[in-house]
Amino acid sequence: MAAVVTFLRRLPTITLLQKGVLQRNPTCIRTMSGAVPQGVSERLWSLGKLNHVAIAVPNLESATALYRDVMGAKVSEVTPLPEHGVYTVFVELGNTKLELLHPLGEKSPIEQFLKKNTAGGIHHICIEVDNITEAVKQLTSSEVRALNPEPKIGAHGKPVVFLHPKDCNGVLLELEEA
């Protein structure tokens, strides 16, 4: 898990290196200690903890039963989020959560995902940030595309923004303000 967190905390710098915005300087890669690479101004935001891993499921009831009845996890009630086109169930883990996603409505992004992945699968990961407005501003200026540049209110009642997977090493990232 520590390696994943280190990788995720370095993601903006890696993206900047890939896009040629920064030159590689091995003594100045941003680390968990907060060092900032040369050529990048001091950040007005920072990455926080992994909030959840979202899993698209074709059958929400059976997926919920698997985690609750077979694995003994505490699960939330089903919550419809029509503005996002999903039903959600959160599975509480010791250090994070799983978010089970099921389509709500014909234009649900999860419906499209499940057409390509009929058994379901990991849809996105969510990482907390302390200032979502500054995060979006800095990331978009570094050519990391936001799928929704204006934050929406997410399942936890907090502002969220999704980052394009092509700019994030093939992973759909959700940023949520802590």
Coordinates of N, CA and C in Angstrom, one line a residue:
M1 N 0.8 -1.2 0.0 CA 0.0 0.0 0.0 C 0.9 1.3 0.0
A2 N 2.0 1.2 0.7 CA 2.9 2.4 0.8 C 3.4 2.8 -0.6
A3 N 3.7 1.7 -1.4 CA 4.2 2.0 -2.8 C 3.1 2.7 -3.6
V4 N 1.9 2.2 -3.5 CA 0.8 2.8 -4.2 C 0.6 4.3 -3.8
V5 N 0.6 4.6 -2.5 CA 0.5 6.0 -2.1 C 1.6 6.8 -2.6
T6 N 2.9 6.3 -2.5 CA 4.0 7.1 -3.0 C 3.8 7.3 -4.5
F7 N 3.4 6.3 -5.3 CA 3.1 6.5 -6.7 C 2.1 7.6 -7.0
L8 N 1.0 7.5 -6.2 CA -0.1 8.4 -6.4 C 0.3 9.8 -6.0
R9 N 1.1 10.0 -5.0 CA 1.5 11.3 -4.6 C 2.5 11.9 -5.6
R10 N 3.2 11.1 -6.4 CA 4.1 11.6 -7.4 C 3.4 11.8 -8.7
L11 N 2.1 11.4 -8.9 CA 1.5 11.4 -10.2 C 1.6 12.7 -10.9
P12 N 1.2 13.9 -10.3 CA 1.3 15.1 -11.1 C 2.7 15.4 -11.6
T13 N 3.8 15.1 -10.8 CA 5.1 15.3 -11.3 C 5.5 14.3 -12.4
I14 N 5.1 13.1 -12.3 CA 5.3 12.1 -13.4 C 4.6 12.6 -14.7
T15 N 3.4 13.0 -14.6 CA 2.7 13.5 -15.7 C 3.4 14.7 -16.4
L16 N 3.9 15.6 -15.5 CA 4.6 16.8 -16.0 C 5.9 16.3 -16.7
L17 N 6.6 15.3 -16.2 CA 7.8 14.8 -16.9 C 7.4 14.2 -18.2
Q18 N 6.3 13.4 -18.3 CA 5.9 12.7 -19.5 C 5.6 13.7 -20.6
K19 N 5.0 14.8 -20.2 CA 4.6 15.9 -21.1 C 5.7 16.8 -21.5
G20 N 6.9 16.6 -20.9 CA 8.0 17.5 -21.2 C 8.0 18.8 -20.6
V21 N 7.1 19.0 -19.6 CA 7.0 20.3 -18.9 C 8.2 20.5 -18.0
L22 N 8.6 19.4 -17.3 CA 9.7 19.4 -16.4 C 10.9 18.6 -16.9
Q23 N 12.1 18.9 -16.5 CA 13.2 18.1 -16.8 C 13.5 17.2 -15.6
R24 N 13.9 15.9 -15.8 CA 14.1 15.0 -14.7 C 15.3 15.5 -13.9
N25 N 15.0 15.6 -12.6 CA 16.0 16.0 -11.6 C 15.9 15.0 -10.4
P26 N 16.7 14.0 -10.4 CA 16.4 12.9 -9.4 C 16.5 13.4 -8.0
T27 N 17.1 14.5 -7.7 CA 17.2 15.0 -6.3 C 16.0 15.9 -6.0
C28 N 15.1 16.1 -6.9 CA 14.0 17.0 -6.7 C 12.7 16.5 -7.1
I29 N 12.5 15.2 -7.1 CA 11.1 14.7 -7.4 C 10.3 14.9 -6.1
R30 N 9.1 15.3 -6.3 CA 8.2 15.6 -5.1 C 7.9 14.3 -4.4
T31 N 8.1 14.2 -3.1 CA 8.0 13.0 -2.3 C 6.9 13.3 -1.3
M32 N 6.7 12.3 -0.5 CA 5.7 12.4 0.6 C 6.1 13.5 1.6
S33 N 7.4 13.8 1.6 CA 7.9 14.9 2.5 C 7.5 16.2 2.0
G34 N 7.1 16.4 0.8 CA 6.6 17.6 0.3 C 7.6 18.4 -0.6
A35 N 8.8 17.9 -0.9 CA 9.7 18.6 -1.8 C 9.1 18.9 -3.1
V36 N 9.3 20.1 -3.6 CA 8.7 20.5 -4.9 C 9.7 20.5 -6.0
P37 N 9.4 19.9 -7.2 CA 10.4 19.9 -8.3 C 10.8 21.3 -8.7
Q38 N 12.0 21.4 -9.3 CA 12.4 22.7 -9.9 C 11.4 23.0 -11.0
G39 N 11.1 24.3 -11.2 CA 10.2 24.7 -12.3 C 8.7 24.7 -11.9
V40 N 8.4 24.2 -10.7 CA 7.0 24.2 -10.3 C 6.9 25.0 -9.0
S41 N 6.0 26.0 -9.1 CA 5.8 26.8 -7.9 C 5.3 26.0 -6.7
E42 N 5.4 26.6 -5.6 CA 4.9 26.0 -4.3 C 3.4 25.7 -4.5
R43 N 3.0 24.5 -4.2 CA 1.6 24.1 -4.3 C 0.8 24.7 -3.3
L44 N -0.5 25.1 -3.7 CA -1.5 25.6 -2.8 C -2.4 24.5 -2.4
W45 N -2.1 23.3 -2.7 CA -2.9 22.1 -2.4 C -2.0 20.9 -2.2
S46 N -2.5 19.9 -1.6 CA -1.8 18.6 -1.5 C -2.7 17.4 -1.5
L47 N -2.1 16.3 -1.9 CA -2.9 15.1 -1.9 C -3.0 14.6 -0.5
G48 N -4.1 14.0 -0.2 CA -4.3 13.4 1.1 C -4.4 11.9 1.0
K49 N -5.3 11.3 1.8 CA -5.4 9.8 1.8 C -6.3 9.3 0.7
L50 N -6.1 8.0 0.5 CA -7.0 7.3 -0.4 C -8.4 7.2 0.2
N51 N -9.4 7.8 -0.4 CA -10.7 7.8 0.2 C -11.5 6.5 -0.1
H52 N -11.5 6.1 -1.4 CA -12.1 4.8 -1.8 C -11.7 4.3 -3.1
V53 N -12.0 3.1 -3.3 CA -11.8 2.4 -4.6 C -13.2 2.1 -5.1
A54 N -13.6 2.5 -6.3 CA -15.0 2.3 -6.8 C -15.0 1.1 -7.7
I55 N -16.0 0.3 -7.5 CA -16.1 -1.0 -8.3 C -17.5 -0.9 -8.9
A56 N -17.5 -1.0 -10.3 CA -18.8 -1.1 -11.0 C -19.3 -2.5 -10.9
V57 N -20.6 -2.7 -10.6 CA -21.1 -4.1 -10.4 C -22.4 -4.2 -11.2
P58 N -22.5 -5.4 -11.8 CA -23.8 -5.6 -12.6 C -25.0 -5.9 -11.7
N59 N -24.7 -6.4 -10.5 CA -25.8 -6.7 -9.6 C -25.5 -6.2 -8.2
L60 N -26.1 -5.1 -7.9 CA -25.7 -4.4 -6.6 C -26.1 -5.2 -5.4
E61 N -27.2 -5.9 -5.5 CA -27.7 -6.7 -4.3 C -26.7 -7.9 -4.0
S62 N -26.3 -8.6 -5.0 CA -25.4 -9.7 -4.8 C -24.0 -9.2 -4.4
A63 N -23.5 -8.1 -5.0 CA -22.2 -7.5 -4.6 C -22.3 -7.1 -3.1
T64 N -23.4 -6.4 -2.7 CA -23.5 -6.0 -1.3 C -23.5 -7.2 -0.4
A65 N -24.2 -8.2 -0.8 CA -24.3 -9.4 0.0 C -22.9 -10.1 0.2
L66 N -22.1 -10.1 -0.9 CA -20.8 -10.7 -0.8 C -20.0 -10.0 0.3
Y67 N -19.9 -8.7 0.3 CA -19.1 -8.0 1.3 C -19.7 -8.0 2.7
R68 N -21.1 -8.0 2.8 CA -21.7 -7.9 4.1 C -21.9 -9.3 4.7
D69 N -22.4 -10.3 3.9 CA -22.8 -11.6 4.5 C -21.6 -12.6 4.4
V70 N -20.8 -12.6 3.4 CA -19.7 -13.5 3.2 C -18.4 -13.0 3.9
M71 N -18.1 -11.8 3.7 CA -16.9 -11.2 4.2 C -17.0 -10.5 5.5
G72 N -18.3 -10.3 6.0 CA -18.5 -9.7 7.3 C -18.2 -8.2 7.4
A73 N -18.3 -7.5 6.3 CA -18.0 -6.0 6.3 C -19.3 -5.2 6.6
K74 N -19.1 -4.1 7.2 CA -20.2 -3.1 7.4 C -20.4 -2.4 6.1
V75 N -21.7 -2.4 5.6 CA -22.0 -1.8 4.4 C -23.1 -0.7 4.6
S76 N -23.1 0.3 3.7 CA -24.2 1.3 3.9 C -25.4 0.9 3.2
E77 N -26.5 1.7 3.3 CA -27.7 1.5 2.5 C -27.4 1.9 1.1
V78 N -28.3 1.5 0.2 CA -28.2 1.9 -1.2 C -28.6 3.4 -1.3
T79 N -27.7 4.2 -2.0 CA -28.0 5.6 -2.1 C -28.1 5.9 -3.6
P80 N -29.2 6.4 -4.1 CA -29.3 6.9 -5.5 C -28.6 8.3 -5.6
L81 N -27.8 8.4 -6.7 CA -27.2 9.7 -7.0 C -27.6 10.0 -8.4
P82 N -28.8 10.5 -8.7 CA -29.2 10.8 -10.1 C -28.3 11.7 -10.8
E83 N -27.7 12.7 -10.1 CA -26.9 13.7 -10.8 C -25.6 13.1 -11.4
H84 N -25.2 11.9 -10.8 CA -24.1 11.1 -11.3 C -24.5 9.9 -12.1
G85 N -25.8 9.6 -12.1 CA -26.2 8.4 -12.8 C -25.9 7.1 -12.2
V86 N -25.8 7.0 -10.8 CA -25.4 5.8 -10.2 C -26.2 5.6 -8.9
Y87 N -26.3 4.3 -8.5 CA -26.6 3.9 -7.1 C -25.3 3.6 -6.5
T88 N -25.1 3.9 -5.2 CA -23.9 3.6 -4.5 C -24.2 2.8 -3.2
V89 N -23.2 2.0 -2.9 CA -23.2 1.3 -1.6 C -21.7 1.4 -1.1
F90 N -21.5 1.9 0.1 CA -20.1 2.0 0.6 C -19.8 0.8 1.5
V91 N -18.7 0.2 1.3 CA -18.2 -0.9 2.2 C -17.1 -0.4 3.0
E92 N -17.3 -0.4 4.3 CA -16.3 0.1 5.3 C -15.1 -0.9 5.4
L93 N -13.9 -0.4 5.3 CA -12.7 -1.2 5.5 C -12.0 -0.4 6.7
G94 N -11.0 -1.1 7.2 CA -10.2 -0.4 8.3 C -9.6 0.9 7.9
N95 N -9.0 1.0 6.7 CA -8.3 2.2 6.4 C -8.8 2.9 5.2
T96 N -9.9 2.4 4.6 CA -10.5 3.1 3.4 C -11.9 2.5 3.2
K97 N -12.4 2.7 2.0 CA -13.8 2.2 1.7 C -13.7 1.7 0.3
L98 N -14.7 0.8 0.0 CA -15.0 0.4 -1.4 C -16.3 1.1 -1.7
E99 N -16.5 1.5 -2.9 CA -17.7 2.1 -3.3 C -18.3 1.2 -4.4
L100 N -19.4 0.6 -4.2 CA -20.0 -0.3 -5.2 C -20.9 0.6 -6.0
L101 N -20.7 0.6 -7.3 CA -21.5 1.4 -8.3 C -22.4 0.6 -9.2
H102 N -23.6 1.0 -9.3 CA -24.6 0.4 -10.2 C -25.3 1.5 -11.0
P103 N -25.6 1.2 -12.3 CA -26.2 2.3 -13.1 C -27.5 2.7 -12.6
L104 N -27.8 4.0 -12.8 CA -29.1 4.6 -12.5 C -29.4 5.5 -13.7
G105 N -30.4 5.1 -14.5 CA -30.7 5.8 -15.7 C -30.0 5.3 -17.0
E106 N -30.5 5.7 -18.1 CA -30.0 5.3 -19.4 C -28.7 5.9 -19.7
K107 N -28.4 7.1 -19.2 CA -27.1 7.8 -19.6 C -26.1 7.6 -18.5
S108 N -26.2 6.6 -17.7 CA -25.2 6.4 -16.6 C -23.8 6.0 -17.2
P109 N -22.8 6.6 -16.7 CA -21.4 6.2 -17.2 C -21.1 4.8 -16.8
I110 N -21.8 4.3 -15.7 CA -21.5 2.9 -15.3 C -22.2 1.9 -16.2
E111 N -23.3 2.3 -16.8 CA -23.9 1.4 -17.8 C -22.9 1.2 -19.0
Q112 N -22.3 2.3 -19.5 CA -21.3 2.1 -20.5 C -20.1 1.3 -20.1
F113 N -19.7 1.5 -18.9 CA -18.5 0.7 -18.4 C -18.9 -0.8 -18.3
L114 N -20.1 -1.1 -17.9 CA -20.5 -2.5 -17.7 C -20.8 -3.2 -19.1
K115 N -21.1 -2.4 -20.1 CA -21.2 -3.0 -21.5 C -19.9 -3.5 -21.9
K116 N -18.8 -2.8 -21.6 CA -17.5 -3.2 -21.9 C -16.9 -4.3 -21.0
N117 N -17.3 -4.2 -19.7 CA -16.8 -5.1 -18.7 C -18.0 -5.8 -18.0
T118 N -18.6 -6.8 -18.6 CA -19.8 -7.4 -18.2 C -19.8 -7.9 -16.8
A119 N -18.7 -8.4 -16.3 CA -18.6 -8.9 -14.9 C -18.4 -7.8 -13.9
G120 N -18.2 -6.6 -14.4 CA -17.9 -5.4 -13.5 C -16.4 -5.3 -13.3
G121 N -15.9 -4.4 -12.4 CA -14.5 -4.2 -12.2 C -14.2 -2.9 -11.6
I122 N -13.0 -2.6 -11.3 CA -12.6 -1.3 -10.7 C -12.8 -0.2 -11.7
H123 N -13.6 0.8 -11.3 CA -14.0 1.9 -12.1 C -13.0 3.1 -11.9
H124 N -12.8 3.5 -10.7 CA -11.9 4.6 -10.4 C -11.4 4.5 -9.0
I125 N -10.4 5.4 -8.7 CA -10.0 5.5 -7.3 C -10.2 7.0 -6.9
C126 N -10.4 7.2 -5.6 CA -10.7 8.5 -5.1 C -9.6 8.9 -4.1
I127 N -9.0 10.1 -4.3 CA -8.0 10.6 -3.4 C -8.4 11.9 -2.9
E128 N -8.2 12.1 -1.6 CA -8.6 13.4 -1.0 C -7.6 14.5 -1.3
V129 N -8.0 15.7 -1.5 CA -7.2 16.9 -1.6 C -7.6 17.9 -0.6
D130 N -6.7 18.8 -0.2 CA -7.1 19.8 0.8 C -7.7 21.0 0.2
N131 N -7.5 21.2 -1.2 CA -8.1 22.4 -1.8 C -8.4 22.0 -3.3
I132 N -9.6 21.6 -3.6 CA -9.9 21.1 -4.9 C -9.8 22.2 -6.0
T133 N -10.2 23.4 -5.6 CA -10.1 24.5 -6.6 C -8.7 24.7 -7.1
E134 N -7.8 24.8 -6.2 CA -6.3 25.0 -6.5 C -5.8 23.8 -7.2
A135 N -6.2 22.6 -6.8 CA -5.8 21.3 -7.4 C -6.2 21.3 -8.9
V136 N -7.4 21.6 -9.2 CA -7.9 21.6 -10.6 C -7.1 22.7 -11.4
K137 N -7.0 23.9 -10.8 CA -6.3 24.9 -11.5 C -4.8 24.5 -11.9
Q138 N -4.1 24.0 -10.9 CA -2.7 23.6 -11.2 C -2.6 22.4 -12.1
L139 N -3.5 21.4 -12.0 CA -3.5 20.2 -12.8 C -3.8 20.6 -14.3
T140 N -4.9 21.4 -14.5 CA -5.3 21.7 -15.8 C -4.2 22.6 -16.5
S141 N -3.5 23.5 -15.7 CA -2.4 24.3 -16.3 C -1.2 23.4 -16.6
S142 N -1.2 22.2 -16.1 CA -0.1 21.2 -16.4 C -0.6 20.2 -17.4
E143 N -1.7 20.5 -18.1 CA -2.3 19.7 -19.2 C -2.8 18.3 -18.7
V144 N -3.3 18.3 -17.5 CA -4.0 17.1 -17.0 C -5.5 17.5 -17.1
R145 N -6.2 16.8 -17.9 CA -7.6 17.2 -18.2 C -8.6 16.7 -17.1
A146 N -9.5 17.6 -16.7 CA -10.5 17.3 -15.8 C -11.8 17.0 -16.6
L147 N -12.4 15.9 -16.3 CA -13.7 15.6 -17.0 C -14.8 16.5 -16.7
N148 N -14.8 17.0 -15.5 CA -15.7 18.1 -15.0 C -14.9 19.2 -14.3
P149 N -14.4 20.2 -15.1 CA -13.6 21.2 -14.5 C -14.2 21.9 -13.3
E150 N -15.5 22.0 -13.3 CA -16.2 22.6 -12.1 C -16.6 21.5 -11.2
P151 N -16.2 21.5 -9.9 CA -16.5 20.5 -9.0 C -18.0 20.2 -8.9
K152 N -18.4 19.0 -8.8 CA -19.7 18.6 -8.5 C -19.8 18.0 -7.0
I153 N -20.9 18.0 -6.5 CA -21.0 17.4 -5.1 C -21.1 15.9 -5.3
G154 N -20.2 15.1 -4.6 CA -20.2 13.7 -4.7 C -21.0 13.0 -3.7
A155 N -20.7 11.7 -3.6 CA -21.5 10.8 -2.7 C -21.3 11.1 -1.2
H156 N -20.2 11.7 -0.9 CA -20.0 12.1 0.5 C -20.5 13.5 0.8
G157 N -21.1 14.2 -0.1 CA -21.6 15.5 0.1 C -20.5 16.6 0.0
K158 N -19.3 16.2 -0.6 CA -18.2 17.1 -0.8 C -17.9 17.3 -2.3
P159 N -17.2 18.4 -2.6 CA -16.9 18.6 -4.0 C -15.9 17.6 -4.6
V160 N -16.2 17.1 -5.8 CA -15.4 16.1 -6.5 C -15.1 16.6 -7.9
V161 N -14.0 16.1 -8.5 CA -13.6 16.3 -9.9 C -13.0 15.0 -10.3
F162 N -13.3 14.6 -11.6 CA -12.7 13.4 -12.2 C -11.6 13.9 -13.2
L163 N -10.5 13.2 -13.1 CA -9.4 13.5 -14.0 C -9.3 12.4 -15.1
H164 N -9.0 12.8 -16.3 CA -9.0 12.0 -17.5 C -8.0 10.8 -17.3
P165 N -8.4 9.6 -17.5 CA -7.5 8.5 -17.4 C -6.3 8.5 -18.3
K166 N -6.4 9.1 -19.5 CA -5.3 9.2 -20.4 C -4.2 10.1 -19.9
D167 N -4.5 11.0 -19.0 CA -3.5 11.8 -18.4 C -3.0 11.3 -17.0
C168 N -3.6 10.2 -16.6 CA -3.3 9.6 -15.3 C -2.9 8.2 -15.3
N169 N -2.1 7.8 -16.3 CA -1.6 6.5 -16.5 C -2.6 5.4 -16.6
G170 N -3.7 5.8 -17.3 CA -4.8 4.8 -17.5 C -5.8 4.6 -16.4
V171 N -5.7 5.5 -15.3 CA -6.6 5.3 -14.2 C -7.5 6.6 -14.1
L172 N -8.8 6.3 -14.0 CA -9.8 7.4 -13.8 C -9.6 7.8 -12.3
L173 N -9.2 9.0 -12.1 CA -9.0 9.5 -10.7 C -10.1 10.5 -10.3
E174 N -10.6 10.3 -9.2 CA -11.5 11.2 -8.6 C -10.8 11.9 -7.5
L175 N -10.9 13.2 -7.5 CA -10.3 14.0 -6.4 C -11.5 14.5 -5.6
E176 N -11.4 14.4 -4.3 CA -12.5 14.8 -3.4 C -11.9 15.8 -2.3
E177 N -12.5 16.9 -2.1 CA -12.0 17.8 -1.1 C -12.3 17.2 0.3
A178 N -11.2 17.2 1.1 CA -11.2 16.6 2.4 C -12.0 17.5 3.4

